[in-house]
Tab-separated table of C-alpha atoms in Angstrom:
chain	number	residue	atom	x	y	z
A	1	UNK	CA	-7.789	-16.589	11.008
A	2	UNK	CA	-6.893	-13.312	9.564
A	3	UNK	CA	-7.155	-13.152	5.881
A	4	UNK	CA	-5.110	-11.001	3.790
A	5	UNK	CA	-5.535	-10.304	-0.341
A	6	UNK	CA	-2.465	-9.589	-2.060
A	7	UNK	CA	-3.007	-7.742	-5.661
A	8	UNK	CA	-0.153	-8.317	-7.928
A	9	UNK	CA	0.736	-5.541	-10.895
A	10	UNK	CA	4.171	-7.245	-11.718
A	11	UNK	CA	7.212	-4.510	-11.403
A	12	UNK	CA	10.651	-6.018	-10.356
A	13	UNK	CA	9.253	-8.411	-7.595
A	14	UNK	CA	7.355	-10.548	-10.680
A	15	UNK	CA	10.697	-10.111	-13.107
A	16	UNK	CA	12.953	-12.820	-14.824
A	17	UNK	CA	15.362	-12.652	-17.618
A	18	UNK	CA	14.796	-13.566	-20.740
A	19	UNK	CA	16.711	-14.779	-23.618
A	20	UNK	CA	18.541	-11.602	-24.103
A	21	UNK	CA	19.064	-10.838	-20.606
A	22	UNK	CA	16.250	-7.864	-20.606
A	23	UNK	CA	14.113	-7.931	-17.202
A	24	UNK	CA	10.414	-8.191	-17.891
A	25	UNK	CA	7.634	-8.191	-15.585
A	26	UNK	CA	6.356	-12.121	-15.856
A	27	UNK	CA	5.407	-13.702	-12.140
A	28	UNK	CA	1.568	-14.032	-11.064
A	29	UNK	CA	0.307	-13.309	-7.961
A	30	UNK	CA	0.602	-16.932	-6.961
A	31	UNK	CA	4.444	-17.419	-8.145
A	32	UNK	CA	5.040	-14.214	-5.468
A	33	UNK	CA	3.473	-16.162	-2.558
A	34	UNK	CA	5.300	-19.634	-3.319
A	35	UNK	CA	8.819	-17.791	-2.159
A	36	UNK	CA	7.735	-16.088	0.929
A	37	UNK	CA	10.429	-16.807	3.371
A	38	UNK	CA	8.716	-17.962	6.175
A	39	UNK	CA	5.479	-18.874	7.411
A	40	UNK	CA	3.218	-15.691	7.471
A	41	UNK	CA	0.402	-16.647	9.616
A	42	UNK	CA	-2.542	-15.172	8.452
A	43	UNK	CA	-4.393	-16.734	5.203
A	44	UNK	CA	-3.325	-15.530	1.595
A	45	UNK	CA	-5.657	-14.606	-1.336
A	46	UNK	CA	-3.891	-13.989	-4.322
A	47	UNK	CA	-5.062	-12.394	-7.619
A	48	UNK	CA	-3.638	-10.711	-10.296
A	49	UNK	CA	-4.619	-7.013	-11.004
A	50	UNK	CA	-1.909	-6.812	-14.641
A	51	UNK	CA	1.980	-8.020	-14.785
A	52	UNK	CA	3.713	-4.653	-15.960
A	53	UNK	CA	6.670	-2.547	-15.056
A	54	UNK	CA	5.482	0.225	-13.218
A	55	UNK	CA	7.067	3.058	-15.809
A	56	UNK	CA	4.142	2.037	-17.810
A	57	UNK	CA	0.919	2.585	-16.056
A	58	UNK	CA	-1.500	5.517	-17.079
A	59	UNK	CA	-3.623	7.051	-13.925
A	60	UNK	CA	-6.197	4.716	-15.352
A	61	UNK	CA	-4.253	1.730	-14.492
A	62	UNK	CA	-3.133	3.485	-10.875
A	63	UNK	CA	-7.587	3.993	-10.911
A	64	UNK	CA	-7.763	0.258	-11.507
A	65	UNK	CA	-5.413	-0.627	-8.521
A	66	UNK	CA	-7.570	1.635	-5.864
A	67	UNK	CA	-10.585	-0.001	-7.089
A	68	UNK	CA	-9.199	-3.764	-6.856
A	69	UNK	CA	-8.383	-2.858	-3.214
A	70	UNK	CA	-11.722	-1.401	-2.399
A	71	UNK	CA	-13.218	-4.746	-3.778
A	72	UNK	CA	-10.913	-6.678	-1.653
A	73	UNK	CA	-12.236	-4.702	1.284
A	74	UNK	CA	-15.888	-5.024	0.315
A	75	UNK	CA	-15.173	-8.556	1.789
A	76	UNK	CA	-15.551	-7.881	5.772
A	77	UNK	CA	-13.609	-11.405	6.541
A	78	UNK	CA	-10.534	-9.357	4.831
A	79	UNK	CA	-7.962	-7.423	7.282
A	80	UNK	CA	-6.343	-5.739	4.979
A	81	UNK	CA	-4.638	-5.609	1.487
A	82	UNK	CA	-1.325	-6.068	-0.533
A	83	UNK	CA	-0.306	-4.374	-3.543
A	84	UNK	CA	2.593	-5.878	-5.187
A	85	UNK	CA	3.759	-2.717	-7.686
A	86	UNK	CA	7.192	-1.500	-9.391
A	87	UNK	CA	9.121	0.605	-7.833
A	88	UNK	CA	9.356	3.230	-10.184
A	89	UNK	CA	5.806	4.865	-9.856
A	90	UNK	CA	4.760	2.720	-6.311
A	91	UNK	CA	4.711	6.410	-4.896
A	92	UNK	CA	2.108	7.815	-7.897
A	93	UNK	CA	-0.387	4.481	-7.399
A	94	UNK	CA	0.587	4.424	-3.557
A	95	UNK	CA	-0.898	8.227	-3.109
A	96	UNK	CA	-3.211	8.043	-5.244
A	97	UNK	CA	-4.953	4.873	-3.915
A	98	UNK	CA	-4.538	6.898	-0.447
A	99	UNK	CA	-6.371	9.712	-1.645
A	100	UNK	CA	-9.562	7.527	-2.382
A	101	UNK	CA	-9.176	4.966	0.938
A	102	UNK	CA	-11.998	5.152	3.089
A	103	UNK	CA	-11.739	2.245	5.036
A	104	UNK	CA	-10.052	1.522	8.510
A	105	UNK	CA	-7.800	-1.716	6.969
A	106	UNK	CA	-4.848	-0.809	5.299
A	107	UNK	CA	-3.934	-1.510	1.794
A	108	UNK	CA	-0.059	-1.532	2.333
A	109	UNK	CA	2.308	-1.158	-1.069
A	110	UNK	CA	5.727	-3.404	-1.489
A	111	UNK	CA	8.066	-4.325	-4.442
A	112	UNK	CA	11.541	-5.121	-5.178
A	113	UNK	CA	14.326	-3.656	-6.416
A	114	UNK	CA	16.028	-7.265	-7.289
A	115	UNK	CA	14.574	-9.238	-9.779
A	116	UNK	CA	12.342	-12.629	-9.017
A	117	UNK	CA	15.187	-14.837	-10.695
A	118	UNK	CA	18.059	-13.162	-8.662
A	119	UNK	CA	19.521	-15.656	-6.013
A	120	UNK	CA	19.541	-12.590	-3.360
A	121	UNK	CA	16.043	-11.025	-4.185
A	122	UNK	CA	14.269	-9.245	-2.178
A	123	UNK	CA	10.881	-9.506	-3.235
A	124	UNK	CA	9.666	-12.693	-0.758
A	125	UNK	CA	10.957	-10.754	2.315
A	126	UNK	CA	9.629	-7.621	1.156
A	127	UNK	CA	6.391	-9.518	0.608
A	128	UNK	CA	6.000	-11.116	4.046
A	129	UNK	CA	6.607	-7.758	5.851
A	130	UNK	CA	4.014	-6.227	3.756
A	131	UNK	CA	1.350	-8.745	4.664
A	132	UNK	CA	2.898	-8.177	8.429
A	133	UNK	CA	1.843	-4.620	8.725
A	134	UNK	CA	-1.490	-5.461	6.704
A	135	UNK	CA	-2.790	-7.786	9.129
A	136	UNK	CA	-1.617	-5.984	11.933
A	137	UNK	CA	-4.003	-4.182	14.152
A	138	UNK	CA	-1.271	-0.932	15.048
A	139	UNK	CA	-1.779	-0.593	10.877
A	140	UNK	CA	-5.626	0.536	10.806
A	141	UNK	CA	-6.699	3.840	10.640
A	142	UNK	CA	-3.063	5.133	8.644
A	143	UNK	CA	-4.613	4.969	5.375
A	144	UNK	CA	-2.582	3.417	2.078
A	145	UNK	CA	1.447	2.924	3.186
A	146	UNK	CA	4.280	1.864	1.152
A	147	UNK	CA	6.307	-1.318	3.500
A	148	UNK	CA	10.056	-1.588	1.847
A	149	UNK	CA	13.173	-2.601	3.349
A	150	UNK	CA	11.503	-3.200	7.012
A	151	UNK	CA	10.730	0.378	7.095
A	152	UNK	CA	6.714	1.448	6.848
A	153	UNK	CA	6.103	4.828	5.312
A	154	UNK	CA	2.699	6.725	4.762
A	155	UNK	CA	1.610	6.917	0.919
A	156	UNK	CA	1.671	10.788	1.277
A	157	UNK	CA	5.517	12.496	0.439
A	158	UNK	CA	7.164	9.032	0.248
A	159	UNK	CA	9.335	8.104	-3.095
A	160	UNK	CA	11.785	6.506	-4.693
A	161	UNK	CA	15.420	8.257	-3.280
A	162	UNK	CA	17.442	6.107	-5.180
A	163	UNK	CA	17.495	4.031	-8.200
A	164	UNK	CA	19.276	0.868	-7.200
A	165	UNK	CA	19.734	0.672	-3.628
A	166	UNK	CA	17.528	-1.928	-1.630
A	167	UNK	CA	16.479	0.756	0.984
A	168	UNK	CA	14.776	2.256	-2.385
A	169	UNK	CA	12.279	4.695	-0.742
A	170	UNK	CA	12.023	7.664	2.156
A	171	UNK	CA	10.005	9.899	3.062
A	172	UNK	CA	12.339	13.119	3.476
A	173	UNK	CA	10.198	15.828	5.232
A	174	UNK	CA	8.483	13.167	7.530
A	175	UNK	CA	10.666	9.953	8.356
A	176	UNK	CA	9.470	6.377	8.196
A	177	UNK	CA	5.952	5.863	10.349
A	178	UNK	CA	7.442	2.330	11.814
A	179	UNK	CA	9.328	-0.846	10.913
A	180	UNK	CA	8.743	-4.031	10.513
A	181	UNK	CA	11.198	-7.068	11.638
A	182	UNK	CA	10.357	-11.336	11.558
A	183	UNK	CA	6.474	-10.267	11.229
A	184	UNK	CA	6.691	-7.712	14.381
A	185	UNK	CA	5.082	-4.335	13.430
A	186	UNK	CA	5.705	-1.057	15.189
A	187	UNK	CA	4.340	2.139	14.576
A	188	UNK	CA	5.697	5.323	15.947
A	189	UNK	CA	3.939	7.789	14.291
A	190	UNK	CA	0.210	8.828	12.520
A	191	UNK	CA	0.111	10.421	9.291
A	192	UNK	CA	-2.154	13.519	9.187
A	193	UNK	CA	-4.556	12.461	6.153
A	194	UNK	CA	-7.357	14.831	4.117
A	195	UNK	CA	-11.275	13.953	3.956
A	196	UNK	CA	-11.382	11.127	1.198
A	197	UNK	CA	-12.417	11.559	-2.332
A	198	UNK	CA	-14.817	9.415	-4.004
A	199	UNK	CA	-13.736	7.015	-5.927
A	200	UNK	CA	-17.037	6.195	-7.407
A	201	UNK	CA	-16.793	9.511	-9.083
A	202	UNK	CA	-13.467	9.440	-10.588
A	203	UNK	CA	-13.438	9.576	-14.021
A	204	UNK	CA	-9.770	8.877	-15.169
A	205	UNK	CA	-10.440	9.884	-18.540
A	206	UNK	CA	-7.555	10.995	-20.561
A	207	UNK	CA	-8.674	14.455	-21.890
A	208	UNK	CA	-10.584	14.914	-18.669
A	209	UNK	CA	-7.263	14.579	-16.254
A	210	UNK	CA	-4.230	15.621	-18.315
A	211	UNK	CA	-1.848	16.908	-15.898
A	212	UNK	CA	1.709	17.994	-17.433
A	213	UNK	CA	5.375	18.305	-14.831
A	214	UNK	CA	7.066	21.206	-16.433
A	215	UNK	CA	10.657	21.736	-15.122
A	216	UNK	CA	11.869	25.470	-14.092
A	217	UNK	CA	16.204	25.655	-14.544
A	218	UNK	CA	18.736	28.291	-15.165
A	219	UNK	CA	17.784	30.243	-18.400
A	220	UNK	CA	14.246	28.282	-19.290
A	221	UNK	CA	11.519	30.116	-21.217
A	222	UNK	CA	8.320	29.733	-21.916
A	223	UNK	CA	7.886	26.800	-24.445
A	224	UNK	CA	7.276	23.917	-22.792
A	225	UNK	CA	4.281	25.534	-20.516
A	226	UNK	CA	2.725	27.010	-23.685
A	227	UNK	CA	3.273	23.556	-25.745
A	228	UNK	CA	1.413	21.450	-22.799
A	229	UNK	CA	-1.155	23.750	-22.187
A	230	UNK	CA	-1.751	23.886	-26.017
A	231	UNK	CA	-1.671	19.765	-25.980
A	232	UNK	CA	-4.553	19.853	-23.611
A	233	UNK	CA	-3.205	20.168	-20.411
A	234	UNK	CA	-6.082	20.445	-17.879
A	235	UNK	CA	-3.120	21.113	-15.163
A	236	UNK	CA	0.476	21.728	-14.943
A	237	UNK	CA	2.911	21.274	-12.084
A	238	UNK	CA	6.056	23.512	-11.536
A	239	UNK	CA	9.356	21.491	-10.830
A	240	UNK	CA	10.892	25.224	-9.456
A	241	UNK	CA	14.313	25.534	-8.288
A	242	UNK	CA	15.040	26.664	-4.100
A	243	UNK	CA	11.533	27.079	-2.416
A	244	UNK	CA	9.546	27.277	-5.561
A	245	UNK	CA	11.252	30.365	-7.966
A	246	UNK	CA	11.140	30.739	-11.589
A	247	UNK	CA	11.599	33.650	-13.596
A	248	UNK	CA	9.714	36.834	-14.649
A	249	UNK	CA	8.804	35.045	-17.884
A	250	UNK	CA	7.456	31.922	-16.294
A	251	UNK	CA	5.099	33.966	-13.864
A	252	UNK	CA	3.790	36.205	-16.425
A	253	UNK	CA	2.769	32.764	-18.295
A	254	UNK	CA	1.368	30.918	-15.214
A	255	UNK	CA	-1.091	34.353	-15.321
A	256	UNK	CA	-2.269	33.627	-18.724
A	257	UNK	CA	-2.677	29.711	-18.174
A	258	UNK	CA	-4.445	30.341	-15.022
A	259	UNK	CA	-6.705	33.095	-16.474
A	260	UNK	CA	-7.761	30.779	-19.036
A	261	UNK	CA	-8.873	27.928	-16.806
A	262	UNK	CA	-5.222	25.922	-16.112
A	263	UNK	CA	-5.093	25.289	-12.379
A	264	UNK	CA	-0.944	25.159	-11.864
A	265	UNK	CA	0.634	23.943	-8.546
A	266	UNK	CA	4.199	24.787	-7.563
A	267	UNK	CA	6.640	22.848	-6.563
A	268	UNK	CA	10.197	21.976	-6.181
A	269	UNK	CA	13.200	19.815	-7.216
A	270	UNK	CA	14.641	20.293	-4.287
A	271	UNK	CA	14.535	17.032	-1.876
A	272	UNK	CA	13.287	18.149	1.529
A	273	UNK	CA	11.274	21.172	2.911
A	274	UNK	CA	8.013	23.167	2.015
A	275	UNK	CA	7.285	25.561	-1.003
A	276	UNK	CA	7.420	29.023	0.321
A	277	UNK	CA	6.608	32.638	-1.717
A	278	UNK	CA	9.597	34.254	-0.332
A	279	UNK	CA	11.346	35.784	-3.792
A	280	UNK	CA	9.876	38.966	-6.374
A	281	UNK	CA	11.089	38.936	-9.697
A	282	UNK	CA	9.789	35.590	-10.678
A	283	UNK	CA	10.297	34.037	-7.812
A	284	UNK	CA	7.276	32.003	-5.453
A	285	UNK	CA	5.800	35.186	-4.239
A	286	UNK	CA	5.098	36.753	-8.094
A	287	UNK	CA	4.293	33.109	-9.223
A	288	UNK	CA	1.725	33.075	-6.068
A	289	UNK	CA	0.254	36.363	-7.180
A	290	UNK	CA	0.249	34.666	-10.729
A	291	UNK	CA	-2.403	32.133	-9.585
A	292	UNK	CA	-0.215	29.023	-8.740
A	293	UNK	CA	-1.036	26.835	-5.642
A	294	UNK	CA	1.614	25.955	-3.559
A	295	UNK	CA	2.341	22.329	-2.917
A	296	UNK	CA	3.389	22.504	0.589
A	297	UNK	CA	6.109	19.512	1.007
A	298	UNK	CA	4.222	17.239	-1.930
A	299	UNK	CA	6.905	17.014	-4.630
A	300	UNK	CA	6.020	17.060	-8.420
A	301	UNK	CA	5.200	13.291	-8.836
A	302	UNK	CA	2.381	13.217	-5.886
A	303	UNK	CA	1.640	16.621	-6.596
A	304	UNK	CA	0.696	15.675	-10.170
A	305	UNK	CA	-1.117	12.735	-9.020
A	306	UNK	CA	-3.771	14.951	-6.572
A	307	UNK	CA	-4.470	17.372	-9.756
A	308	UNK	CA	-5.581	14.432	-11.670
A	309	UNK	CA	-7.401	13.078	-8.427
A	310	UNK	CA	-9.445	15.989	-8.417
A	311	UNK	CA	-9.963	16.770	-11.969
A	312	UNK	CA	-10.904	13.496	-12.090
A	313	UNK	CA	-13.524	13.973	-9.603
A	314	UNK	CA	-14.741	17.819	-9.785
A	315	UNK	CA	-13.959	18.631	-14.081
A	316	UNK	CA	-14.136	22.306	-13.109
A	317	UNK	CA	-10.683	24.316	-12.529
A	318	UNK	CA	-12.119	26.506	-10.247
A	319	UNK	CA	-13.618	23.649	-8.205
A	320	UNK	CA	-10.223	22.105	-8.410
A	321	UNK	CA	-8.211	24.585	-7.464
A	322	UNK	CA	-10.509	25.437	-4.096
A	323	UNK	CA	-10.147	21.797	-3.486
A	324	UNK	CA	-6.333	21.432	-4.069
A	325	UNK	CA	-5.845	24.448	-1.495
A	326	UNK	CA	-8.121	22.667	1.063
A	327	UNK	CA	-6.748	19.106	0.903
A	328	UNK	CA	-2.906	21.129	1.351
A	329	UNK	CA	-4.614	23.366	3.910
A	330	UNK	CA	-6.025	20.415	6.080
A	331	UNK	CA	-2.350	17.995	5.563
A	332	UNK	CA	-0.378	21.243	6.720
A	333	UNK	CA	-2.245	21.418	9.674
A	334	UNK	CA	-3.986	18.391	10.271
């Protein structure tokens, strides 16, 4: 029989109310499996990874997720794995366990958006679909994928697109790869994935991966890049407005940080479509010839999370920026 491992992290699948009617993260893994809906028919490992709402991980918790799966694999009896996460950063631990999966069996990523103690959740169905599309054979070879709301998505460019809803996540340049329905998986599409890193030498440390969002608006200086870079920021990411524009201000300072050894990636608050250096006076094409790398169609949050991947791995910011062109280069064009 097929055997699947499901790693729990808590998020709003393991919640319950407590005295005060907050919602804290509280279920184990084996609490999750007891309400699946219906019989799943493949064998069930359970084991618990850490029970916490996902707006508190580090990358060194997200590091500690990739490497649970990649034990689970190590086990050649196992078809694939589980990871039962919070929905608020599923898409930061989704990508980034993507970005280190080398193997053929997927590690698929489901939550909830209703809590465990809610009469309506959504968790067990969520669950069962998710260990659906694990053990199914049309699932190998797509790397990490995020199943919610019977839709499957690839780990790259999904995220949360709204903050309540149960159809929580989409994937807005791209579309869902399949769906899932009563334990049927069908996949319509491939996702076009980069060379993987090593995860053996990953090195989450703190000082050694600091990667900073700064936000580009309507009148914003120069402040908030200077005060992360001068907190330590090994990297920075550029929330721009339109297709990735700033201002003259900001793209004389993305010179200086990038001169002294910042790498900074561009991209955009904008929902849907690519970074492009279109726009002079502080716009993508001046912050381009400033030294920023474009992000393609990866929006801040993954964007952020492939910066630490690879400072994590290579240190150097020259090595990192060469490497953050060439893993955009190669998902651009497959």
């Amino acid at each position: 029989m097929r055997r699947i491992v499901v790693l729990s992290t808590g998020g709003t699948i393991a919640t319950r109310h407590d005295a005060q009617g907050t919602r804290l993260a509280a279920d184990p893994a084996d609490a999750l499996l007891e309400r699946l809906p219906w019989p799943v028919g493949v064998a069930v490992e359970a084991k618990d990874v850490f029970c916490l709402g996902s707006y508190l991980l580090t990358p060194a918790d997200m590091h500690g997720v990739a490497v649970a799966a990649r034990e689970a694999l190590a086990d050649e009896a196992v078809s694939g794995v589980v990871v039962t996460h919070g929905t608020d950063t599923l898409e930061e631990t989704a990508y980034l366990t993507d970005l280190f999966h080398n193997d053929p069996r997927p590690v698929v990523f489901t939550g909830a958006m209703r809590p465990a103690d809610a009469a309506d959740s959504d968790g067990p169905r969520n669950l069962a679909d998710a260990i659906a599309v694990a053990a199914a054979a049309e699932a190998r070879d797509l790397g990490a994928l995020v199943s919610f709301d019977g839709q499957i998505y690839p780990a790259r460019g999904t995220r949360k697109a709204h903050t309540t809803a149960p159809a929580a996540f989409a994937a807005p340049d791209g579309g869902p790869l399949g769906r899932v329905s009563d334990g049927e998986v069908a996949i319509s599409a491939v996702p076009v994935r980069p060379k993987p890193l090593d995860l053996a030498a990953f090195r989450p440390d703190p000082d050694r991966v600091r990667t900073d969002i700064v936000a580009c608006y309507p009148g914003c200086d120069t402040r908030a890049l200077r005060a992360v870079a001068d907190a330590g920021a090994r990297a920075v990411v550029l929330e721009a407005t339109g297709a990735g524009n700033a201002n003259p201000a900001v793209a004389e300072e993305v010179a200086r940080l990038t001169a002294s050894g910042v790498v900074v990636a561009l991209s955009t608050r904008v929902q849907a479509g690519p970074v492009a250096a279109v726009y002079g006076n502080g716009g993508g094409a001046d912050l381009l010839r400033a030294g920023a790398v474009p992000t393609g169609t990866l929006r801040p949050s993954q964007a952020r999370i492939l910066l630490i991947a690879l400072l994590g791995c290579y240190g150097d910011p020259a090595r990192v920026r060469a490497e953050l062109n060439n893993s955009l280069e190669r998902n651009h064009h497959g």
